Structure formats: structure tokens, C-alpha cells
Coordinates of C-alpha atoms and ligand atoms in Angstrom, one line a residue:
M1 CA -18.8 81.3 -182.8
A2 CA -16.8 83.6 -185.1
E3 CA -20.1 85.2 -186.0
D4 CA -20.9 86.2 -182.2
A5 CA -17.3 87.4 -181.7
V6 CA -17.9 90.0 -184.3
L7 CA -21.3 91.2 -183.7
D8 CA -20.5 91.1 -180.0
R9 CA -17.5 93.6 -180.7
A10 CA -19.6 95.9 -183.3
Y11 CA -22.2 96.0 -180.2
H12 CA -19.7 97.0 -177.6
Q13 CA -18.0 99.8 -180.2
A14 CA -21.5 101.1 -180.9
R15 CA -22.4 101.4 -177.1
K16 CA -19.1 103.2 -176.6
F17 CA -19.6 105.8 -179.4
L18 CA -23.2 106.6 -178.1
R19 CA -21.8 106.8 -174.4
T20 CA -19.2 109.2 -175.5
L21 CA -21.2 111.1 -178.2
P22 CA -22.3 113.8 -175.8
D23 CA -19.0 114.8 -174.9
R24 CA -17.4 114.4 -178.1
P25 CA -15.8 117.5 -179.6
V26 CA -18.4 118.4 -182.3
G27 CA -17.1 118.5 -185.9
R28 CA -13.5 118.8 -184.9
P29 CA -11.3 119.8 -187.5
V30 CA -9.4 116.8 -189.2
E31 CA -6.6 116.4 -192.0
V32 CA -7.6 115.0 -195.1
R33 CA -4.1 113.5 -195.3
R34 CA -4.3 111.9 -191.8
L35 CA -7.9 110.0 -192.6
R36 CA -6.6 108.9 -196.0
S37 CA -3.4 107.4 -194.5
A38 CA -5.5 105.5 -191.8
L39 CA -7.8 104.1 -194.1
A40 CA -6.2 103.6 -197.6
M41 CA -4.5 100.6 -198.4
D42 CA -4.1 98.0 -200.9
L43 CA -6.7 95.6 -201.4
P44 CA -5.5 92.6 -199.2
E45 CA -5.0 89.4 -201.0
N46 CA -6.4 87.3 -198.4
G47 CA -9.3 88.7 -196.2
G48 CA -8.6 89.8 -192.4
D49 CA -10.3 88.6 -189.2
P50 CA -13.7 90.4 -188.9
V51 CA -13.2 91.3 -185.2
H52 CA -10.0 93.1 -186.4
V53 CA -11.6 94.8 -189.6
I54 CA -14.3 96.1 -187.3
D55 CA -11.5 97.4 -184.7
H56 CA -9.6 98.7 -187.7
L57 CA -12.8 100.3 -188.9
V58 CA -13.9 102.2 -185.6
Q59 CA -10.4 103.4 -184.8
A60 CA -9.4 104.6 -188.6
T61 CA -12.7 106.6 -188.9
D62 CA -12.7 107.9 -185.4
P63 CA -11.1 111.1 -186.2
G64 CA -13.3 111.8 -189.1
L65 CA -16.5 111.1 -187.7
V66 CA -18.6 114.4 -187.1
A67 CA -20.8 114.3 -183.7
S68 CA -23.7 115.4 -185.5
A69 CA -26.1 112.7 -184.0
G70 CA -25.0 114.5 -180.6
P71 CA -27.0 117.2 -178.5
R72 CA -24.9 120.3 -179.9
Y73 CA -24.7 120.1 -183.5
F74 CA -26.8 122.9 -184.9
G75 CA -25.6 122.5 -188.7
F76 CA -27.7 122.3 -191.8
V77 CA -31.0 120.3 -190.6
I78 CA -29.8 117.0 -189.5
G79 CA -31.2 115.5 -186.4
G80 CA -30.0 112.6 -184.8
S81 CA -31.5 109.0 -184.0
F82 CA -33.5 107.8 -180.9
P83 CA -31.9 105.1 -179.2
V84 CA -34.8 102.8 -180.3
T85 CA -34.5 103.8 -183.9
V86 CA -30.9 102.8 -183.8
A87 CA -32.1 99.5 -182.3
A88 CA -34.6 98.9 -184.8
D89 CA -32.3 100.0 -187.5
W90 CA -30.0 97.2 -186.3
L91 CA -32.7 94.7 -186.6
T92 CA -33.3 96.0 -190.1
S93 CA -29.9 95.2 -191.1
T94 CA -29.9 91.8 -189.2
W95 CA -32.9 90.9 -190.9
D96 CA -31.9 91.9 -194.1
Q97 CA -35.2 91.9 -195.8
N98 CA -35.7 93.0 -199.5
A99 CA -38.5 95.5 -198.9
G100 CA -39.2 95.7 -202.5
L101 CA -42.0 93.0 -202.8
Y102 CA -44.8 91.8 -200.3
V103 CA -43.7 88.3 -201.2
S104 CA -40.2 89.0 -200.1
S105 CA -41.1 90.5 -197.0
P106 CA -44.4 90.4 -195.7
A107 CA -43.3 91.8 -192.4
A108 CA -41.6 94.9 -194.2
A109 CA -44.5 95.6 -196.4
I110 CA -47.2 95.5 -193.6
V111 CA -44.9 97.8 -191.2
E112 CA -44.8 100.2 -194.0
E113 CA -48.5 100.1 -194.4
V114 CA -48.9 100.7 -190.8
A115 CA -46.6 103.4 -190.6
A116 CA -48.0 105.3 -193.5
G117 CA -51.1 105.1 -191.8
W118 CA -49.7 106.8 -188.6
I119 CA -47.9 109.4 -190.7
L120 CA -50.9 110.7 -192.6
D121 CA -52.8 110.6 -189.2
V122 CA -50.3 112.7 -187.3
L123 CA -49.6 115.1 -190.3
G124 CA -53.6 115.6 -191.0
L125 CA -53.3 114.4 -194.3
P126 CA -56.0 112.5 -196.2
P127 CA -56.2 108.7 -195.2
T128 CA -56.7 107.8 -198.7
C129 CA -53.0 109.3 -199.8
S130 CA -50.6 106.8 -201.1
V131 CA -47.1 106.6 -199.3
G132 CA -43.5 105.6 -200.2
F133 CA -40.5 105.1 -198.3
V134 CA -37.4 106.8 -199.9
T135 CA -34.0 107.5 -199.1
G136 CA -34.4 111.3 -198.1
A137 CA -36.4 114.4 -199.3
T138 CA -34.5 114.8 -202.3
M139 CA -36.0 111.3 -203.5
A140 CA -39.4 112.1 -202.1
N141 CA -39.5 115.4 -204.1
F142 CA -38.4 113.5 -207.3
T143 CA -41.0 110.6 -206.8
A144 CA -43.9 113.4 -206.0
L145 CA -43.0 115.5 -209.0
A146 CA -42.7 112.4 -211.2
A147 CA -46.6 111.7 -210.1
A148 CA -47.4 115.3 -210.9
R149 CA -45.7 115.0 -214.1
H150 CA -47.7 112.1 -215.0
E151 CA -51.0 113.7 -213.9
V152 CA -50.8 116.8 -215.5
L153 CA -49.8 115.4 -218.8
R154 CA -52.4 112.6 -218.4
R155 CA -55.0 115.3 -218.4
V156 CA -54.2 116.5 -221.9
E157 CA -53.9 112.7 -222.9
W158 CA -50.1 112.3 -223.0
D159 CA -48.6 109.2 -221.5
V160 CA -45.2 110.3 -220.2
E161 CA -44.2 107.0 -218.8
Q162 CA -44.7 105.5 -222.4
R163 CA -43.6 108.5 -224.6
G164 CA -41.2 110.1 -222.5
L165 CA -41.1 114.2 -223.0
Q166 CA -40.1 114.4 -226.5
G167 CA -42.7 116.1 -228.5
A168 CA -45.0 116.3 -225.1
P169 CA -47.0 119.4 -224.6
E170 CA -45.1 121.9 -222.7
V171 CA -45.2 121.6 -218.8
H172 CA -45.0 124.9 -216.6
V173 CA -43.3 124.6 -213.5
V174 CA -43.7 127.3 -210.9
V175 CA -41.2 127.3 -207.7
G176 CA -40.6 130.0 -205.0
D177 CA -37.5 132.1 -205.2
E178 CA -36.4 130.4 -202.1
V179 CA -37.0 126.6 -203.7
H180 CA -34.6 124.2 -202.2
V181 CA -32.1 123.3 -204.5
T182 CA -33.1 119.3 -204.3
A183 CA -36.5 120.1 -205.7
L184 CA -34.6 121.8 -208.7
A185 CA -32.4 118.8 -209.0
A186 CA -35.3 116.4 -209.0
L187 CA -36.9 118.7 -211.7
G188 CA -33.5 118.3 -213.7
M189 CA -33.8 114.3 -213.3
L190 CA -37.4 114.5 -214.5
G191 CA -36.5 116.1 -217.8
L192 CA -38.5 119.5 -216.6
G193 CA -35.2 121.1 -216.1
R194 CA -33.6 122.8 -213.3
G195 CA -33.4 126.3 -215.1
T196 CA -36.9 126.6 -216.5
P197 CA -39.2 126.9 -213.8
K198 CA -40.7 130.1 -213.2
K199 CA -39.7 131.8 -210.2
V200 CA -42.2 133.4 -207.7
P201 CA -40.7 136.5 -205.6
A202 CA -40.7 135.6 -201.8
D203 CA -41.3 138.1 -198.9
G204 CA -38.7 139.0 -196.0
Q205 CA -39.0 135.7 -194.4
G206 CA -38.6 133.6 -197.7
R207 CA -42.3 132.9 -198.0
M208 CA -43.9 132.6 -201.4
R209 CA -46.2 135.5 -202.1
P210 CA -49.5 134.3 -203.1
D211 CA -50.1 137.9 -205.4
A212 CA -46.8 137.2 -207.2
L213 CA -47.9 133.5 -207.8
E214 CA -51.2 134.6 -209.0
K215 CA -49.6 136.9 -211.8
V216 CA -47.2 134.3 -212.7
L217 CA -50.0 131.6 -213.3
Q218 CA -51.7 133.8 -215.6
D219 CA -48.7 132.9 -218.0
C220 CA -49.1 129.2 -217.6
D221 CA -51.4 128.3 -220.1
G222 CA -51.8 124.1 -220.0
P223 CA -50.0 121.6 -217.8
T224 CA -48.7 123.2 -214.6
I225 CA -46.9 121.7 -211.4
V226 CA -46.4 124.6 -208.6
C227 CA -43.9 123.6 -205.8
A228 CA -44.3 125.3 -202.7
Q229 CA -42.4 124.7 -199.4
A230 CA -43.1 124.1 -195.8
G231 CA -40.1 125.1 -193.8
N232 CA -37.3 127.3 -195.4
V233 CA -33.9 126.0 -194.6
N234 CA -32.9 129.2 -193.5
T235 CA -35.7 130.9 -191.6
G236 CA -37.9 128.0 -191.1
A237 CA -40.5 130.1 -192.9
F238 CA -43.8 128.3 -194.5
D239 CA -45.2 129.5 -197.9
P240 CA -48.9 130.8 -197.1
L241 CA -50.7 127.5 -198.1
E242 CA -53.9 128.8 -197.4
G243 CA -53.5 131.5 -199.7
I244 CA -51.8 129.6 -202.4
E245 CA -53.7 126.4 -202.8
P246 CA -56.9 128.0 -204.2
L247 CA -54.8 129.8 -206.9
V248 CA -53.2 126.4 -207.9
H249 CA -56.3 124.3 -208.0
R250 CA -58.4 127.1 -209.7
R251 CA -56.1 126.7 -212.7
G252 CA -56.2 122.9 -212.7
A253 CA -52.6 122.9 -211.4
W254 CA -50.8 120.6 -209.3
L255 CA -49.6 121.8 -205.9
H256 CA -46.6 119.8 -204.3
V257 CA -45.3 120.6 -200.9
D258 CA -41.4 120.3 -200.0
G259 CA -41.7 119.7 -196.3
A260 CA -38.5 118.1 -195.7
F261 CA -38.5 119.2 -191.9
G262 CA -41.2 121.7 -191.7
L263 CA -44.2 119.3 -192.3
W264 CA -43.5 117.7 -188.9
A265 CA -45.1 121.1 -187.7
A266 CA -48.6 119.9 -188.9
A267 CA -48.3 117.5 -185.9
S268 CA -48.4 120.0 -183.4
P269 CA -51.2 121.9 -182.0
A270 CA -49.1 125.1 -181.3
L271 CA -47.7 125.1 -184.8
Q272 CA -50.5 123.7 -187.1
H273 CA -51.3 127.4 -187.9
L274 CA -47.9 127.6 -189.9
T275 CA -49.2 124.7 -192.3
A276 CA -53.1 125.8 -192.6
G277 CA -54.4 124.4 -195.9
V278 CA -51.4 121.9 -196.4
E279 CA -53.8 118.8 -196.3
R280 CA -55.3 120.3 -199.8
A281 CA -51.9 119.8 -201.6
D282 CA -51.7 117.0 -204.0
S283 CA -48.3 115.7 -202.9
W284 CA -45.8 116.2 -200.1
A285 CA -42.1 115.3 -199.3
V286 CA -41.1 114.9 -195.7
D287 CA -38.1 113.3 -194.1
A288 CA -37.7 110.9 -191.4
H289 CA -34.2 111.3 -191.0
K290 CA -34.1 114.9 -190.0
W291 CA -36.8 115.8 -187.4
L292 CA -38.3 112.4 -186.7
N293 CA -34.6 111.3 -185.6
V294 CA -34.4 108.0 -187.3
P295 CA -31.0 106.8 -188.7
Y296 CA -30.0 107.9 -192.5
D297 CA -31.5 107.2 -195.1
S298 CA -35.2 107.8 -194.6
G299 CA -37.6 109.9 -196.2
I300 CA -41.1 109.7 -197.1
V301 CA -43.2 110.6 -200.1
I302 CA -46.9 111.3 -199.9
V303 CA -49.5 111.5 -203.0
A304 CA -53.1 112.7 -202.8
H305 CA -53.7 110.9 -206.0
P306 CA -52.7 107.1 -205.7
E307 CA -53.0 106.2 -209.5
A308 CA -50.8 108.8 -210.5
H309 CA -48.2 107.9 -207.9
H310 CA -48.6 104.1 -208.9
A311 CA -48.3 104.9 -212.6
A312 CA -45.3 107.1 -212.3
M313 CA -43.3 104.3 -210.1
S314 CA -44.4 100.9 -210.8
A315 CA -42.6 98.8 -212.9
T316 CA -44.2 95.6 -213.7
A317 CA -42.5 92.6 -215.3
S318 CA -44.1 89.4 -215.9
Y319 CA -42.1 87.0 -213.5
L320 CA -42.7 89.1 -210.4
V321 CA -44.9 87.9 -208.0
Q322 CA -47.3 90.6 -207.8
G323 CA -49.5 90.4 -204.6
R324 CA -53.2 90.2 -204.5
E325 CA -55.0 93.4 -204.3
A326 CA -54.8 93.4 -200.3
E327 CA -51.1 93.2 -200.3
R328 CA -49.1 96.3 -201.1
D329 CA -46.1 95.7 -203.0
P330 CA -43.7 98.8 -201.4
F331 CA -41.8 98.9 -204.9
D332 CA -44.8 100.1 -206.7
W333 CA -44.5 103.5 -204.7
V334 CA -40.6 104.4 -205.0
P335 CA -38.1 104.5 -207.6
E336 CA -36.0 101.7 -206.1
F337 CA -36.5 98.0 -206.8
S338 CA -34.7 95.9 -204.1
R339 CA -34.4 98.1 -201.1
R340 CA -33.8 98.5 -197.4
A341 CA -36.8 97.8 -195.2
R342 CA -36.6 101.4 -193.9
G343 CA -40.3 101.1 -192.8
F344 CA -38.9 99.6 -189.2
P345 CA -37.2 102.3 -187.5
I346 CA -39.8 104.6 -188.6
Y347 CA -42.7 102.3 -187.1
A348 CA -40.4 102.0 -184.0
A349 CA -39.9 105.8 -183.8
L350 CA -43.6 106.6 -183.8
H351 CA -44.7 103.8 -181.8
A352 CA -42.1 104.6 -179.0
L353 CA -43.1 108.6 -179.2
G354 CA -47.0 108.1 -179.6
R355 CA -48.8 111.3 -180.7
R356 CA -48.1 113.1 -177.4
G357 CA -44.3 112.4 -178.1
L358 CA -44.3 113.6 -181.4
I359 CA -45.6 116.7 -180.5
D360 CA -43.4 117.2 -177.7
L361 CA -40.2 116.5 -179.8
V362 CA -41.4 119.3 -182.3
D363 CA -42.4 121.7 -179.7
R364 CA -39.4 121.3 -177.6
C365 CA -36.7 122.1 -180.6
C366 CA -38.8 125.1 -181.3
A367 CA -38.5 126.2 -177.8
L368 CA -35.0 125.5 -177.6
A369 CA -34.3 127.5 -180.9
R370 CA -36.4 130.4 -179.4
R371 CA -34.4 130.2 -176.2
I372 CA -30.8 130.1 -178.0
A373 CA -32.1 133.1 -180.1
S374 CA -32.9 135.2 -176.9
L375 CA -29.9 134.0 -175.1
L376 CA -27.7 135.5 -178.0
E377 CA -29.6 138.7 -178.9
R378 CA -29.3 140.0 -175.4
T379 CA -25.7 141.1 -176.2
P380 CA -25.5 144.3 -178.1
G381 CA -24.4 143.8 -181.5
I382 CA -26.2 140.5 -182.2
E383 CA -28.9 140.5 -184.1
I384 CA -31.7 137.7 -184.9
L385 CA -32.5 137.8 -188.7
N386 CA -35.4 135.7 -188.6
E387 CA -38.9 135.3 -186.9
V388 CA -38.0 132.2 -185.1
V389 CA -41.3 130.4 -186.1
L390 CA -39.7 127.0 -185.9
N391 CA -36.5 125.4 -185.1
Q392 CA -34.3 127.3 -187.3
V393 CA -32.4 130.6 -186.2
L394 CA -30.3 133.3 -188.3
V395 CA -27.8 135.4 -186.4
R396 CA -25.9 138.2 -187.5
F397 CA -22.8 139.6 -185.6
H398 CA -22.1 143.3 -185.8
P399 CA -18.6 145.0 -185.1
P400 CA -18.7 148.0 -183.0
G401 CA -19.0 151.2 -185.3
A402 CA -19.5 151.0 -189.0
G403 CA -17.4 148.0 -189.6
D404 CA -17.8 144.9 -191.9
A405 CA -20.6 142.9 -190.1
D406 CA -20.2 140.1 -193.0
A407 CA -16.6 139.7 -192.1
V408 CA -17.1 139.5 -188.5
T409 CA -20.3 137.1 -188.7
R410 CA -18.1 134.5 -191.0
A411 CA -15.2 135.0 -188.5
V412 CA -17.3 134.0 -185.5
V413 CA -18.7 131.1 -187.3
A414 CA -15.1 129.7 -187.9
R415 CA -14.4 130.3 -184.6
V416 CA -17.3 128.5 -183.1
Q417 CA -16.5 125.5 -185.7
R418 CA -12.8 125.3 -184.5
D419 CA -13.9 125.6 -180.8
G420 CA -15.8 122.3 -181.0
T421 CA -18.5 123.0 -178.1
C422 CA -21.0 123.1 -180.7
W423 CA -21.1 123.2 -184.5
A424 CA -23.3 126.0 -186.6
G425 CA -22.9 126.3 -190.1
G426 CA -22.8 129.8 -192.1
T427 CA -25.0 131.2 -194.8
T428 CA -25.9 134.0 -196.7
W429 CA -29.3 135.8 -196.1
H430 CA -30.7 138.3 -198.4
G431 CA -27.1 139.3 -199.1
M432 CA -26.1 139.0 -195.4
A433 CA -23.8 136.7 -194.1
A434 CA -25.5 134.8 -191.1
M435 CA -24.8 132.0 -188.8
R436 CA -27.6 129.5 -188.9
L437 CA -28.9 127.3 -186.0
S438 CA -31.0 124.2 -186.6
V439 CA -32.4 122.7 -183.5
S440 CA -33.5 119.3 -184.8
N441 CA -32.0 116.5 -182.4
W442 CA -34.0 114.6 -179.7
S443 CA -31.3 114.7 -177.1
T444 CA -30.6 118.4 -177.2
Q445 CA -31.7 120.1 -173.8
D446 CA -31.5 123.3 -171.9
A447 CA -28.1 122.9 -170.8
D448 CA -26.8 122.3 -174.2
I449 CA -28.3 125.3 -175.2
E450 CA -26.9 127.2 -172.6
Q451 CA -23.4 126.0 -173.1
S452 CA -23.5 126.5 -176.8
A453 CA -24.9 130.3 -176.5
R454 CA -21.9 130.7 -174.2
A455 CA -19.4 129.4 -176.4
I456 CA -21.0 131.5 -179.3
L457 CA -20.9 134.7 -177.2
A458 CA -17.1 134.0 -176.2
A459 CA -16.4 133.4 -179.9
Y460 CA -17.8 137.0 -180.6
A461 CA -16.0 138.4 -177.9
R462 CA -12.6 137.0 -178.8
E463 CA -13.5 138.3 -182.5
L464 CA -14.1 141.7 -181.1
G465 CA -10.7 141.5 -179.2
E466 CA -12.3 141.5 -175.9
Ligands
LIG1 C1 -33.0 118.7 -196.6 C2 -34.0 119.3 -197.5 C3 -34.1 118.5 -198.6 C4 -33.4 117.3 -199.1 O1 -33.7 116.3 -198.2 P1 -32.6 114.9 -198.1 O2 -33.2 114.2 -197.1 O3 -31.5 115.8 -197.9 O4 -32.6 114.5 -199.5 C5 -35.3 118.8 -199.5 N1 -35.9 120.2 -199.2 C6 -35.7 120.7 -197.8 C7 -36.5 121.9 -197.4 C8 -34.6 120.4 -197.0 O5 -34.5 121.0 -195.7

């Protein structure tokens, strides 16, 4: 059957990609012109043979594919995909369920329900929380902050869903100096403004300072939302929630925690001290496509006040077949309506890992981050800028004598990226250029760390002209 032929072809191509993934050059340079000329064409008048379409897609995209799912990609905070999550994702596409309503996919709704329970369990969050499955932490931040906006305004008797923000009481928003840009983007989309939040100074590792928060909160009269962070994208540091939470709640404010990757630390007994107090927040954002290693796009929003969450998200229309109390309609907890059943790969990931496997994944990535830091810092002139408390490492490269460390660091980053053994991004930390390494992939092993450290050291040596 033609249908079999194209699916077999895709299966074959996918297997081939996964087999060669660890050996592909990581993030090799590609000319945009070359990619365009391979892919751009006039829309054909008549459609093509499906097998040929897939082969063409595979062949033409290949030079532009980044091996970010592989074991030596340390850029941004990316993560790969466990084979079981790729498999579950294939089935998700195959089944093509609309996960918006219980009635349009009872299986998707119940899988989400079970996965939600597991997530609350492993993260140590209250089992009464409501959970939504969104595209990523940006939308998780958006959804959580929409719930926050609802609740702080409801408490002053303003129905923001009905009336909007025009004429509403002012909502004070407080963020840390190191707030992730996507939390600000979410605030912008919610009409709360990207530029209006009051910023709380951070310490040397990027953690919000509770003493400074206390001062900022003194100027917040009325509805207030505080955004804290579990896992700084540069240093991996955690805002001290144990100290922050009582200050926020004493003033009747809402505490949101952006834990896109860092919240998974709450699953690990060895790391739990970093997230102490997190379970007393009002909402959380966490990604599945980063550290849980499921395919894109997959994030999770968790809210301690289900009524606020529901009020902010639910769209009701009379033609919709609403489930009974016992049947959860997934669309009540997310901004989307028709939607991919992204609970399946998350369910598969947690089922295959188990509690023990999840702890191992998180602990292993952190151990590998410490390992690469220690391999690099042995060399004179190389400095690790952060306390490696999680899976993030910031590296700075000094020239001999009093040269320009910013220039050398940027040049080493560029050399490493060109070399293709591994991929690391650049950043600026407290005014200093740095190489940024994030170890978030399930398949990274000791040998990958050693090979990558050798490539980075070689790039540094060449930069110094040795
Ligand atoms: C990655 C990240 C985000 C955004 O998440 P997406 O999944 O890319 O939408 C938000 N906050 C932090 C701390 C992050 O690391």
C-alpha cells in the first residue's frame, strides 16, 4: 500500500538519523543560500509522490539540521529525546487525537490526568494543584501569570476576564533582576507590561535577594504578583524561595516560580535543598522538552488554585460537549483549544524512567556539568565563573598577562562552534563574556564530556597560538 511505503520510508530515515546522531558534527555551519536553494521551489501544480517528498525533505534539510538532540550539544538549555518519548510522539501523530476535550479523546485526557499526578508527586507539589500541558515554559509562564492576574484582581472584586484591564486597579508585578525574558514576554501579552515590573537586585550568582524584595514589596499596595526563578539560565542558581515565600504571602501577593529546567531539581534528594520552600508557591512553570527529554513542544503549567487557573483559561460555549465533573477537559487549563495530545510522550517518559530513573537523569547531568568544569579549570587561564550547583557552567578564558579576556573568550566560543565536536553558546555574565555549557541530554556520557573538554582546551590553546 502507498500508505505503508511512505511510513516505512520515514521510519527508515528516522532510524538512520538516530543511529548517526552521536557522530554528526554538532551545529556545523551552513550557508543560508545553500539551504534555500535546496528547499525553495515554486509550489508544484500537481502533487508529488509521498515517498519522494519524504526523501527530498530528508536530503534537503540535512545540512541545516543541528545535532541538538545528540550527546555533545551544550547550547542554551536544550535536552534531547529518550527513544521511548520519540516512539510515543510518533504514536501521538499517528493517533492524531484532538486533546482539547474529553469527548474528542478520552485516552488523551486520562493520560494527562495520570501524568499530572506523577509530576506533582515527583516535584513534591500539592496533589490538589491543577495542571495544564502547554507548548513550553513560555506558555506555562503565560498561563500561570494569567491565573495570578485573575486571582489578585478577584480579591479586589475585579473580574479581569470579563472587564479586561481597562479601568482595573493597578497590579504590581515584581521580578528578579535575572528574570527570564519569556516571563516578561508573558507579562506583556497579559497587558501587565514588559517594562513595568519592579526589579529586585540579585546576588553574585543571580539569586533574588530577599532583603531587597522586602524593600520593593513595601511600595506595592494592592494586587501584587511576584515572579521568582528556580534555575537561572546562566548559572543554574535558585532564588531562595524559603526566604522569599513568607515575604510574598505576608502581603497577600501571588508567588509564581519559573522553573523551566531547574524545577526538576525538586525530584532529586541530593538537590532538593535548592528548591526548599518551592511547594508553597502559587504557580509554577516547567518544561518537559528540556530536562525531561521529550520531543518539542512540551511544557507544563501548575497552579495551586484550580479555580483561578480554570477561570483564567476556560472558554465555554454552549455547543461544546462538556464532560461531567469526573471527566477533565484538557482545554480548560491551557490557552489552546484544539491541541496535540502532548501528554502521551510525557507519560511514556515518566513511566519508562520511574522515580529512580528521573533522579538519576537529573543527578547525572549535574555530575557531568561538575566534571567538565573540573576538567577545564585545571588549565591555567581558564576560570569557572559560577558555583556549579546544577547543570549549568560558565567558563571564561584569560589571555596570558593583561590581555582582553572578553575577546579571547568569544574567540574560543567561535572556534569550538566551528570545530563541531561539541556546541557551546556564548553569554555575558555580569559584564564578562563567558562560554555557557548546559548539560541536559539523557545520552551524554563521561566520554562525551572528556571529548568535549579536549576540544575546548584545544580551541583555547590554538587561540593563544600554542
Ligand atoms: C527555556 C526557559 C524558558 C522558556 O521556555 P520555552 O520552553 O523555551 O518556552 C523560560 N524560563 C527559563 C528559566 C528557561 O530556561
